[in-house]
Amino acid sequence: MVRGLLIIILLLWPLTARAEGEFSLTFQLAEPLDRPVVGQMIPVILRGRYDRHIANEKLILPPSETFDWIQTHADEWFEERIDGKSWRILQRHLAIWPRHDGLLHFGPAEHQLTIITRAGQRAEASVKAEPLSVSVAPHPDPMMNGWKFAARAVEIEDVLSADPARLPDGEAVTRRVTLRALGSLPEHLPPRPLISEPWLITFAAPVHREMRRTPEGPVSEVVWEWQFRPEHGEPGVLEPISIPWFDTIAHEMKTVEIPSITIGYASYYTGQTAKGRFSARLKWGLGGAALAGVFAGGLIAFWRFASLQRGAALTQRLRRLDLRRWLALWQARRSGDLLAERRLAEELSLSEAQRRRLDLKIYGPKV
């Protein structure tokens, strides 16, 4: 009788170990948001709370039909005391992008665990997170050819291999345009602009897209590269190309622009060697016309050079603004991370009064 009872207890023991312990798993928005739009990055935290030591774990997050998503940081494990009790906490940082508008659901998720029981044995456990519900607004610009470009910041870089307005005869110029966006995936960036002119021979290189993870969020870029060669010496102008995008910080549509360029051969400005006899008056007239052409070409070249210099100076000033650090400071303030806010205040050279107020919050007496 006793032996049979012991056998029953031993058989039921794994079931008891499997059920013991308190676990929870929930999706949380990492920051407060107004109603996001299609294509906007939404930072999300998947937070687990456990009162047992975990020997092994596997977090399952299936593909979503309504959202694109990536994991933005490595998983965080730490101890936290809640209501006087010590808990083991998991935080997984995600970024999700809604594919269409409406009330959408992201998830669910399941965390499969191997825990250590109070008796020191291993037992299997599982905890699930209910789906996260998000109300998504339509993209403000429905006329964007199918792609929904939304980002926290956008910049464009235009590099030319030579002065396109004064090319040697028969030569080509390479143009490389790089579009970067904070808070977007590579596939969300727009397609390569179509450039076609009857006076221009154009060769387009394959499009290159990539993404890198940063503390401020994913930064994606697309590179478009062309080779341009004019069919004749007379200069032609490529008009500027505007690229609309939705600023998710200001919550409004904005535009970045690929600037216009002039493409032509240098020989157009210097003229060709004339043959045959000319009268003295005609010679003086041709000489004056050639001199005027050289002077006009010099003015155009000077204007072009000054424009490039101003563009380079503007790029340097924009880079000195350090947009990423300002976004990181904004995020630290929203999340209440005083140490990160103090470090960024130092790096951005905020006023002494602002830094002292932060020091008082961090190191001053707690009220």
PDB file of C-alpha atoms in Angstrom, residues 64-346:
ATOM      1  CA  SER A  64       3.122  38.438 -38.848  1.00  0.00           C
ATOM      2  CA  GLU A  65       0.820  39.091 -41.786  1.00  0.00           C
ATOM      3  CA  THR A  66       0.086  42.644 -40.658  1.00  0.00           C
ATOM      4  CA  PHE A  67       3.491  43.898 -39.486  1.00  0.00           C
ATOM      5  CA  ASP A  68       7.128  43.873 -40.548  1.00  0.00           C
ATOM      6  CA  TRP A  69       9.349  43.534 -37.495  1.00  0.00           C
ATOM      7  CA  ILE A  70      12.920  43.098 -36.261  1.00  0.00           C
ATOM      8  CA  GLN A  71      14.645  42.691 -32.902  1.00  0.00           C
ATOM      9  CA  THR A  72      16.598  45.899 -32.251  1.00  0.00           C
ATOM     10  CA  HIS A  73      18.747  44.937 -29.230  1.00  0.00           C
ATOM     11  CA  ALA A  74      20.085  41.817 -27.550  1.00  0.00           C
ATOM     12  CA  ASP A  75      17.781  40.321 -24.892  1.00  0.00           C
ATOM     13  CA  GLU A  76      18.123  41.881 -21.430  1.00  0.00           C
ATOM     14  CA  TRP A  77      18.009  39.686 -18.292  1.00  0.00           C
ATOM     15  CA  PHE A  78      18.106  41.296 -14.857  1.00  0.00           C
ATOM     16  CA  GLU A  79      16.762  41.050 -11.311  1.00  0.00           C
ATOM     17  CA  GLU A  80      14.005  43.417 -10.148  1.00  0.00           C
ATOM     18  CA  ARG A  81      12.236  43.746  -6.792  1.00  0.00           C
ATOM     19  CA  ILE A  82       8.483  44.259  -7.125  1.00  0.00           C
ATOM     20  CA  ASP A  83       6.243  44.582  -4.031  1.00  0.00           C
ATOM     21  CA  GLY A  84       9.067  43.245  -1.875  1.00  0.00           C
ATOM     22  CA  LYS A  85       9.609  40.144  -3.996  1.00  0.00           C
ATOM     23  CA  SER A  86      12.593  39.432  -6.245  1.00  0.00           C
ATOM     24  CA  TRP A  87      11.778  38.611  -9.875  1.00  0.00           C
ATOM     25  CA  ARG A  88      13.807  37.511 -12.855  1.00  0.00           C
ATOM     26  CA  ILE A  89      12.993  39.904 -15.754  1.00  0.00           C
ATOM     27  CA  LEU A  90      13.405  39.434 -19.501  1.00  0.00           C
ATOM     28  CA  GLN A  91      13.083  42.343 -21.930  1.00  0.00           C
ATOM     29  CA  ARG A  92      13.212  41.895 -25.690  1.00  0.00           C
ATOM     30  CA  HIS A  93      13.231  45.133 -27.713  1.00  0.00           C
ATOM     31  CA  LEU A  94      11.399  45.026 -31.030  1.00  0.00           C
ATOM     32  CA  ALA A  95      10.482  47.470 -33.779  1.00  0.00           C
ATOM     33  CA  ILE A  96       7.308  46.829 -35.761  1.00  0.00           C
ATOM     34  CA  TRP A  97       5.974  48.519 -38.917  1.00  0.00           C
ATOM     35  CA  PRO A  98       2.263  48.247 -39.851  1.00  0.00           C
ATOM     36  CA  ARG A  99       1.638  47.168 -43.446  1.00  0.00           C
ATOM     37  CA  HIS A 100      -1.856  48.673 -43.687  1.00  0.00           C
ATOM     38  CA  ASP A 101      -4.281  50.783 -41.682  1.00  0.00           C
ATOM     39  CA  GLY A 102      -6.997  49.682 -39.263  1.00  0.00           C
ATOM     40  CA  LEU A 103      -7.021  47.917 -35.905  1.00  0.00           C
ATOM     41  CA  LEU A 104      -4.095  45.494 -36.189  1.00  0.00           C
ATOM     42  CA  HIS A 105      -2.762  42.806 -33.850  1.00  0.00           C
ATOM     43  CA  PHE A 106       0.878  41.864 -33.347  1.00  0.00           C
ATOM     44  CA  GLY A 107       1.584  38.507 -31.711  1.00  0.00           C
ATOM     45  CA  PRO A 108       0.949  36.334 -29.791  1.00  0.00           C
ATOM     46  CA  ALA A 109       4.301  35.147 -28.371  1.00  0.00           C
ATOM     47  CA  GLU A 110       5.210  32.053 -26.374  1.00  0.00           C
ATOM     48  CA  HIS A 111       8.132  31.555 -23.989  1.00  0.00           C
ATOM     49  CA  GLN A 112       9.076  27.915 -23.490  1.00  0.00           C
ATOM     50  CA  LEU A 113      11.073  27.443 -20.269  1.00  0.00           C
ATOM     51  CA  THR A 114      13.092  24.889 -18.401  1.00  0.00           C
ATOM     52  CA  ILE A 115      12.956  26.052 -14.774  1.00  0.00           C
ATOM     53  CA  ILE A 116      14.680  24.982 -11.581  1.00  0.00           C
ATOM     54  CA  THR A 117      12.123  24.081  -8.928  1.00  0.00           C
ATOM     55  CA  ARG A 118      12.486  24.724  -5.206  1.00  0.00           C
ATOM     56  CA  ALA A 119      13.489  21.094  -4.884  1.00  0.00           C
ATOM     57  CA  GLY A 120      16.360  21.676  -7.306  1.00  0.00           C
ATOM     58  CA  GLN A 121      14.819  19.688 -10.146  1.00  0.00           C
ATOM     59  CA  ARG A 122      14.288  20.716 -13.752  1.00  0.00           C
ATOM     60  CA  ALA A 123      10.750  21.123 -15.024  1.00  0.00           C
ATOM     61  CA  GLU A 124       9.144  22.365 -18.217  1.00  0.00           C
ATOM     62  CA  ALA A 125       6.914  25.434 -18.252  1.00  0.00           C
ATOM     63  CA  SER A 126       5.373  27.727 -20.854  1.00  0.00           C
ATOM     64  CA  VAL A 127       3.940  31.247 -20.729  1.00  0.00           C
ATOM     65  CA  LYS A 128       2.151  33.151 -23.523  1.00  0.00           C
ATOM     66  CA  ALA A 129       1.718  36.840 -24.333  1.00  0.00           C
ATOM     67  CA  GLU A 130      -1.588  38.031 -25.724  1.00  0.00           C
ATOM     68  CA  PRO A 131      -1.406  39.961 -29.031  1.00  0.00           C
ATOM     69  CA  LEU A 132      -0.705  43.689 -28.959  1.00  0.00           C
ATOM     70  CA  SER A 133      -3.521  45.760 -30.492  1.00  0.00           C
ATOM     71  CA  VAL A 134      -2.556  48.880 -32.464  1.00  0.00           C
ATOM     72  CA  SER A 135      -4.860  51.358 -34.218  1.00  0.00           C
ATOM     73  CA  VAL A 136      -3.106  52.454 -37.421  1.00  0.00           C
ATOM     74  CA  ALA A 137      -3.982  55.467 -39.577  1.00  0.00           C
ATOM     75  CA  PRO A 138      -3.571  55.548 -43.391  1.00  0.00           C
ATOM     76  CA  HIS A 139      -0.373  57.015 -44.774  1.00  0.00           C
ATOM     77  CA  PRO A 140      -0.893  60.778 -45.375  1.00  0.00           C
ATOM     78  CA  ASP A 141       0.281  60.553 -48.995  1.00  0.00           C
ATOM     79  CA  PRO A 142      -1.625  57.821 -50.869  1.00  0.00           C
ATOM     80  CA  MET A 143       0.056  58.701 -54.215  1.00  0.00           C
ATOM     81  CA  MET A 144       3.473  57.166 -53.492  1.00  0.00           C
ATOM     82  CA  ASN A 145       3.405  54.282 -55.970  1.00  0.00           C
ATOM     83  CA  GLY A 146       2.830  51.581 -53.375  1.00  0.00           C
ATOM     84  CA  TRP A 147       5.676  52.347 -50.961  1.00  0.00           C
ATOM     85  CA  LYS A 148       4.982  54.048 -47.635  1.00  0.00           C
ATOM     86  CA  PHE A 149       8.089  56.000 -46.662  1.00  0.00           C
ATOM     87  CA  ALA A 150       7.963  57.091 -43.010  1.00  0.00           C
ATOM     88  CA  ALA A 151      10.999  57.801 -40.821  1.00  0.00           C
ATOM     89  CA  ARG A 152      12.281  59.743 -37.821  1.00  0.00           C
ATOM     90  CA  ALA A 153      14.994  61.486 -39.842  1.00  0.00           C
ATOM     91  CA  VAL A 154      16.139  61.432 -43.470  1.00  0.00           C
ATOM     92  CA  GLU A 155      19.297  62.650 -45.174  1.00  0.00           C
ATOM     93  CA  ILE A 156      20.583  62.517 -48.742  1.00  0.00           C
ATOM     94  CA  GLU A 157      24.150  62.494 -50.055  1.00  0.00           C
ATOM     95  CA  ASP A 158      25.045  63.308 -53.675  1.00  0.00           C
ATOM     96  CA  VAL A 159      28.596  62.524 -54.893  1.00  0.00           C
ATOM     97  CA  LEU A 160      29.932  63.210 -58.419  1.00  0.00           C
ATOM     98  CA  SER A 161      33.145  61.720 -59.824  1.00  0.00           C
ATOM     99  CA  ALA A 162      33.944  64.881 -61.822  1.00  0.00           C
ATOM    100  CA  ASP A 163      32.594  68.308 -62.710  1.00  0.00           C
ATOM    101  CA  PRO A 164      29.655  67.212 -64.906  1.00  0.00           C
ATOM    102  CA  ALA A 165      29.436  70.557 -66.696  1.00  0.00           C
ATOM    103  CA  ARG A 166      33.017  70.396 -68.046  1.00  0.00           C
ATOM    104  CA  LEU A 167      33.692  66.805 -69.052  1.00  0.00           C
ATOM    105  CA  PRO A 168      36.491  65.837 -71.453  1.00  0.00           C
ATOM    106  CA  ASP A 169      35.091  64.905 -74.861  1.00  0.00           C
ATOM    107  CA  GLY A 170      33.631  61.394 -74.868  1.00  0.00           C
ATOM    108  CA  GLU A 171      33.962  60.947 -71.087  1.00  0.00           C
ATOM    109  CA  ALA A 172      31.203  60.073 -68.587  1.00  0.00           C
ATOM    110  CA  VAL A 173      30.487  61.240 -65.044  1.00  0.00           C
ATOM    111  CA  THR A 174      29.430  58.855 -62.249  1.00  0.00           C
ATOM    112  CA  ARG A 175      26.737  60.046 -59.863  1.00  0.00           C
ATOM    113  CA  ARG A 176      26.201  58.234 -56.562  1.00  0.00           C
ATOM    114  CA  VAL A 177      23.166  59.203 -54.475  1.00  0.00           C
ATOM    115  CA  THR A 178      22.728  57.731 -50.974  1.00  0.00           C
ATOM    116  CA  LEU A 179      19.419  58.056 -49.128  1.00  0.00           C
ATOM    117  CA  ARG A 180      19.518  57.287 -45.370  1.00  0.00           C
ATOM    118  CA  ALA A 181      16.573  57.029 -42.983  1.00  0.00           C
ATOM    119  CA  LEU A 182      16.368  56.539 -39.221  1.00  0.00           C
ATOM    120  CA  GLY A 183      13.472  54.301 -38.233  1.00  0.00           C
ATOM    121  CA  SER A 184      12.875  52.542 -41.563  1.00  0.00           C
ATOM    122  CA  LEU A 185      13.608  49.167 -43.111  1.00  0.00           C
ATOM    123  CA  PRO A 186      15.557  48.971 -46.406  1.00  0.00           C
ATOM    124  CA  GLU A 187      12.539  47.690 -48.319  1.00  0.00           C
ATOM    125  CA  HIS A 188      10.526  50.732 -47.167  1.00  0.00           C
ATOM    126  CA  LEU A 189      12.841  53.162 -48.983  1.00  0.00           C
ATOM    127  CA  PRO A 190      11.648  54.365 -52.406  1.00  0.00           C
ATOM    128  CA  PRO A 191      12.630  52.842 -55.753  1.00  0.00           C
ATOM    129  CA  ARG A 192      15.375  54.334 -57.902  1.00  0.00           C
ATOM    130  CA  PRO A 193      14.241  57.485 -59.734  1.00  0.00           C
ATOM    131  CA  LEU A 194      13.912  57.147 -63.485  1.00  0.00           C
ATOM    132  CA  ILE A 195      16.321  59.447 -65.342  1.00  0.00           C
ATOM    133  CA  SER A 196      15.924  59.579 -69.115  1.00  0.00           C
ATOM    134  CA  GLU A 197      16.782  62.450 -71.452  1.00  0.00           C
ATOM    135  CA  PRO A 198      17.053  62.370 -75.277  1.00  0.00           C
ATOM    136  CA  TRP A 199      20.425  64.167 -75.161  1.00  0.00           C
ATOM    137  CA  LEU A 200      21.935  61.866 -72.511  1.00  0.00           C
ATOM    138  CA  ILE A 201      23.260  58.274 -72.518  1.00  0.00           C
ATOM    139  CA  THR A 202      22.522  56.740 -69.095  1.00  0.00           C
ATOM    140  CA  PHE A 203      23.833  53.542 -67.483  1.00  0.00           C
ATOM    141  CA  ALA A 204      22.310  52.560 -64.116  1.00  0.00           C
ATOM    142  CA  ALA A 205      24.143  50.275 -61.660  1.00  0.00           C
ATOM    143  CA  PRO A 206      22.260  47.727 -59.480  1.00  0.00           C
ATOM    144  CA  VAL A 207      20.530  49.223 -56.430  1.00  0.00           C
ATOM    145  CA  HIS A 208      22.193  48.532 -53.084  1.00  0.00           C
ATOM    146  CA  ARG A 209      20.174  48.446 -49.843  1.00  0.00           C
ATOM    147  CA  GLU A 210      21.350  47.742 -46.294  1.00  0.00           C
ATOM    148  CA  MET A 211      20.462  48.325 -42.639  1.00  0.00           C
ATOM    149  CA  ARG A 212      22.448  48.704 -39.447  1.00  0.00           C
ATOM    150  CA  ARG A 213      21.162  48.687 -35.883  1.00  0.00           C
ATOM    151  CA  THR A 214      21.965  51.692 -33.673  1.00  0.00           C
ATOM    152  CA  PRO A 215      20.928  52.655 -30.113  1.00  0.00           C
ATOM    153  CA  GLU A 216      18.490  55.172 -31.652  1.00  0.00           C
ATOM    154  CA  GLY A 217      16.916  52.545 -33.912  1.00  0.00           C
ATOM    155  CA  PRO A 218      17.574  50.940 -37.291  1.00  0.00           C
ATOM    156  CA  VAL A 219      19.245  53.115 -39.936  1.00  0.00           C
ATOM    157  CA  SER A 220      18.576  51.983 -43.505  1.00  0.00           C
ATOM    158  CA  GLU A 221      20.127  53.259 -46.686  1.00  0.00           C
ATOM    159  CA  VAL A 222      19.702  52.816 -50.397  1.00  0.00           C
ATOM    160  CA  VAL A 223      22.406  53.669 -52.951  1.00  0.00           C
ATOM    161  CA  TRP A 224      21.565  54.671 -56.520  1.00  0.00           C
ATOM    162  CA  GLU A 225      24.410  55.020 -59.015  1.00  0.00           C
ATOM    163  CA  TRP A 226      24.380  56.208 -62.634  1.00  0.00           C
ATOM    164  CA  GLN A 227      26.890  56.968 -65.363  1.00  0.00           C
ATOM    165  CA  PHE A 228      25.958  59.909 -67.594  1.00  0.00           C
ATOM    166  CA  ARG A 229      27.515  60.744 -70.973  1.00  0.00           C
ATOM    167  CA  PRO A 230      26.128  63.526 -73.197  1.00  0.00           C
ATOM    168  CA  GLU A 231      25.473  62.733 -76.833  1.00  0.00           C
ATOM    169  CA  HIS A 232      26.716  66.147 -77.996  1.00  0.00           C
ATOM    170  CA  GLY A 233      28.710  69.024 -76.599  1.00  0.00           C
ATOM    171  CA  GLU A 234      25.871  71.374 -75.709  1.00  0.00           C
ATOM    172  CA  PRO A 235      25.195  71.279 -71.941  1.00  0.00           C
ATOM    173  CA  GLY A 236      21.895  69.928 -70.648  1.00  0.00           C
ATOM    174  CA  VAL A 237      20.259  70.146 -67.229  1.00  0.00           C
ATOM    175  CA  LEU A 238      18.909  67.298 -65.092  1.00  0.00           C
ATOM    176  CA  GLU A 239      16.075  68.735 -63.052  1.00  0.00           C
ATOM    177  CA  PRO A 240      15.924  68.218 -59.257  1.00  0.00           C
ATOM    178  CA  ILE A 241      14.090  65.122 -57.997  1.00  0.00           C
ATOM    179  CA  SER A 242      11.844  65.458 -54.927  1.00  0.00           C
ATOM    180  CA  ILE A 243      11.292  62.508 -52.595  1.00  0.00           C
ATOM    181  CA  PRO A 244       8.331  62.840 -50.177  1.00  0.00           C
ATOM    182  CA  TRP A 245       8.441  61.194 -46.728  1.00  0.00           C
ATOM    183  CA  PHE A 246       6.423  61.265 -43.522  1.00  0.00           C
ATOM    184  CA  ASP A 247       8.252  62.677 -40.487  1.00  0.00           C
ATOM    185  CA  THR A 248       7.084  60.527 -37.556  1.00  0.00           C
ATOM    186  CA  ILE A 249       8.502  63.015 -34.998  1.00  0.00           C
ATOM    187  CA  ALA A 250       6.814  66.140 -36.396  1.00  0.00           C
ATOM    188  CA  HIS A 251       3.884  64.040 -37.698  1.00  0.00           C
ATOM    189  CA  GLU A 252       3.837  65.773 -41.092  1.00  0.00           C
ATOM    190  CA  MET A 253       4.892  65.220 -44.701  1.00  0.00           C
ATOM    191  CA  LYS A 254       8.308  66.525 -45.739  1.00  0.00           C
ATOM    192  CA  THR A 255      10.517  66.363 -48.833  1.00  0.00           C
ATOM    193  CA  VAL A 256      14.185  65.723 -49.541  1.00  0.00           C
ATOM    194  CA  GLU A 257      15.647  66.614 -52.910  1.00  0.00           C
ATOM    195  CA  ILE A 258      18.280  65.274 -55.266  1.00  0.00           C
ATOM    196  CA  PRO A 259      19.689  68.548 -56.657  1.00  0.00           C
ATOM    197  CA  SER A 260      19.806  69.472 -60.326  1.00  0.00           C
ATOM    198  CA  ILE A 261      23.071  69.219 -62.264  1.00  0.00           C
ATOM    199  CA  THR A 262      24.337  70.495 -65.596  1.00  0.00           C
ATOM    200  CA  ILE A 263      26.063  67.951 -67.866  1.00  0.00           C
ATOM    201  CA  GLY A 264      28.175  68.853 -70.888  1.00  0.00           C
ATOM    202  CA  TYR A 265      31.643  68.847 -72.477  1.00  0.00           C
ATOM    203  CA  ALA A 266      34.278  71.455 -71.690  1.00  0.00           C
ATOM    204  CA  SER A 267      34.926  71.878 -75.414  1.00  0.00           C
ATOM    205  CA  TYR A 268      31.546  73.572 -75.759  1.00  0.00           C
ATOM    206  CA  TYR A 269      32.904  76.594 -73.876  1.00  0.00           C
ATOM    207  CA  THR A 270      36.244  76.810 -75.723  1.00  0.00           C
ATOM    208  CA  GLY A 271      34.875  76.284 -79.255  1.00  0.00           C
ATOM    209  CA  GLN A 272      36.477  74.426 -82.169  1.00  0.00           C
ATOM    210  CA  THR A 273      39.473  75.388 -84.347  1.00  0.00           C
ATOM    211  CA  ALA A 274      38.156  77.213 -87.430  1.00  0.00           C
ATOM    212  CA  LYS A 275      39.397  76.503 -90.975  1.00  0.00           C
ATOM    213  CA  GLY A 276      39.485  78.752 -94.120  1.00  0.00           C
ATOM    214  CA  ARG A 277      39.952  82.477 -94.706  1.00  0.00           C
ATOM    215  CA  PHE A 278      38.101  85.130 -92.751  1.00  0.00           C
ATOM    216  CA  SER A 279      38.047  88.870 -93.034  1.00  0.00           C
ATOM    217  CA  ALA A 280      39.680  90.939 -90.304  1.00  0.00           C
ATOM    218  CA  ARG A 281      36.264  92.134 -89.056  1.00  0.00           C
ATOM    219  CA  LEU A 282      34.978  88.547 -88.926  1.00  0.00           C
ATOM    220  CA  LYS A 283      38.102  87.444 -87.098  1.00  0.00           C
ATOM    221  CA  TRP A 284      37.595  90.137 -84.481  1.00  0.00           C
ATOM    222  CA  GLY A 285      33.933  89.161 -84.205  1.00  0.00           C
ATOM    223  CA  LEU A 286      34.741  85.491 -83.744  1.00  0.00           C
ATOM    224  CA  GLY A 287      37.452  86.334 -81.239  1.00  0.00           C
ATOM    225  CA  GLY A 288      35.026  88.442 -79.236  1.00  0.00           C
ATOM    226  CA  ALA A 289      32.401  85.713 -79.313  1.00  0.00           C
ATOM    227  CA  ALA A 290      34.943  83.137 -78.155  1.00  0.00           C
ATOM    228  CA  LEU A 291      36.098  85.439 -75.354  1.00  0.00           C
ATOM    229  CA  ALA A 292      32.497  85.993 -74.302  1.00  0.00           C
ATOM    230  CA  GLY A 293      31.927  82.241 -74.324  1.00  0.00           C
ATOM    231  CA  VAL A 294      34.984  81.633 -72.145  1.00  0.00           C
ATOM    232  CA  PHE A 295      33.861  84.359 -69.747  1.00  0.00           C
ATOM    233  CA  ALA A 296      30.336  82.908 -69.554  1.00  0.00           C
ATOM    234  CA  GLY A 297      31.737  79.423 -69.048  1.00  0.00           C
ATOM    235  CA  GLY A 298      33.934  80.726 -66.258  1.00  0.00           C
ATOM    236  CA  LEU A 299      30.942  82.326 -64.587  1.00  0.00           C
ATOM    237  CA  ILE A 300      28.952  79.088 -64.834  1.00  0.00           C
ATOM    238  CA  ALA A 301      31.868  77.054 -63.506  1.00  0.00           C
ATOM    239  CA  PHE A 302      32.379  79.534 -60.645  1.00  0.00           C
ATOM    240  CA  TRP A 303      28.667  79.456 -59.818  1.00  0.00           C
ATOM    241  CA  ARG A 304      28.701  75.663 -59.939  1.00  0.00           C
ATOM    242  CA  PHE A 305      31.777  75.479 -57.713  1.00  0.00           C
ATOM    243  CA  ALA A 306      30.273  77.940 -55.217  1.00  0.00           C
ATOM    244  CA  SER A 307      27.033  75.924 -55.142  1.00  0.00           C
ATOM    245  CA  LEU A 308      28.968  72.726 -54.447  1.00  0.00           C
ATOM    246  CA  GLN A 309      30.951  74.487 -51.712  1.00  0.00           C
ATOM    247  CA  ARG A 310      27.759  75.793 -50.127  1.00  0.00           C
ATOM    248  CA  GLY A 311      26.253  72.305 -50.324  1.00  0.00           C
ATOM    249  CA  ALA A 312      29.337  70.787 -48.696  1.00  0.00           C
ATOM    250  CA  ALA A 313      29.295  73.425 -45.963  1.00  0.00           C
ATOM    251  CA  LEU A 314      25.595  72.784 -45.373  1.00  0.00           C
ATOM    252  CA  THR A 315      26.243  69.040 -45.125  1.00  0.00           C
ATOM    253  CA  GLN A 316      28.991  69.678 -42.555  1.00  0.00           C
ATOM    254  CA  ARG A 317      26.686  71.945 -40.538  1.00  0.00           C
ATOM    255  CA  LEU A 318      23.938  69.327 -40.603  1.00  0.00           C
ATOM    256  CA  ARG A 319      26.372  66.682 -39.450  1.00  0.00           C
ATOM    257  CA  ARG A 320      27.511  68.935 -36.594  1.00  0.00           C
ATOM    258  CA  LEU A 321      23.895  69.129 -35.479  1.00  0.00           C
ATOM    259  CA  ASP A 322      24.295  65.455 -34.485  1.00  0.00           C
ATOM    260  CA  LEU A 323      20.685  64.487 -35.090  1.00  0.00           C
ATOM    261  CA  ARG A 324      21.134  61.007 -33.651  1.00  0.00           C
ATOM    262  CA  ARG A 325      22.323  62.284 -30.257  1.00  0.00           C
ATOM    263  CA  TRP A 326      19.406  64.740 -30.070  1.00  0.00           C
ATOM    264  CA  LEU A 327      16.972  61.885 -30.844  1.00  0.00           C
ATOM    265  CA  ALA A 328      18.681  59.774 -28.179  1.00  0.00           C
ATOM    266  CA  LEU A 329      18.345  62.655 -25.670  1.00  0.00           C
ATOM    267  CA  TRP A 330      14.651  62.951 -26.507  1.00  0.00           C
ATOM    268  CA  GLN A 331      14.169  59.214 -25.987  1.00  0.00           C
ATOM    269  CA  ALA A 332      16.067  59.307 -22.659  1.00  0.00           C
ATOM    270  CA  ARG A 333      13.796  62.087 -21.410  1.00  0.00           C
ATOM    271  CA  ARG A 334      10.658  60.238 -22.506  1.00  0.00           C
ATOM    272  CA  SER A 335      11.774  57.042 -20.775  1.00  0.00           C
ATOM    273  CA  GLY A 336      13.110  58.738 -17.614  1.00  0.00           C
ATOM    274  CA  ASP A 337      16.674  57.419 -18.074  1.00  0.00           C
ATOM    275  CA  LEU A 338      18.480  60.156 -16.122  1.00  0.00           C
ATOM    276  CA  LEU A 339      21.982  58.693 -16.494  1.00  0.00           C
ATOM    277  CA  ALA A 340      21.672  58.496 -20.289  1.00  0.00           C
ATOM    278  CA  GLU A 341      20.183  62.001 -20.346  1.00  0.00           C
ATOM    279  CA  ARG A 342      23.124  63.357 -18.276  1.00  0.00           C
ATOM    280  CA  ARG A 343      25.703  61.714 -20.548  1.00  0.00           C
ATOM    281  CA  LEU A 344      24.055  63.106 -23.687  1.00  0.00           C
ATOM    282  CA  ALA A 345      23.722  66.564 -22.095  1.00  0.00           C
ATOM    283  CA  GLU A 346      27.502  66.546 -21.661  1.00  0.00           C
TER     284      GLU A 346
END
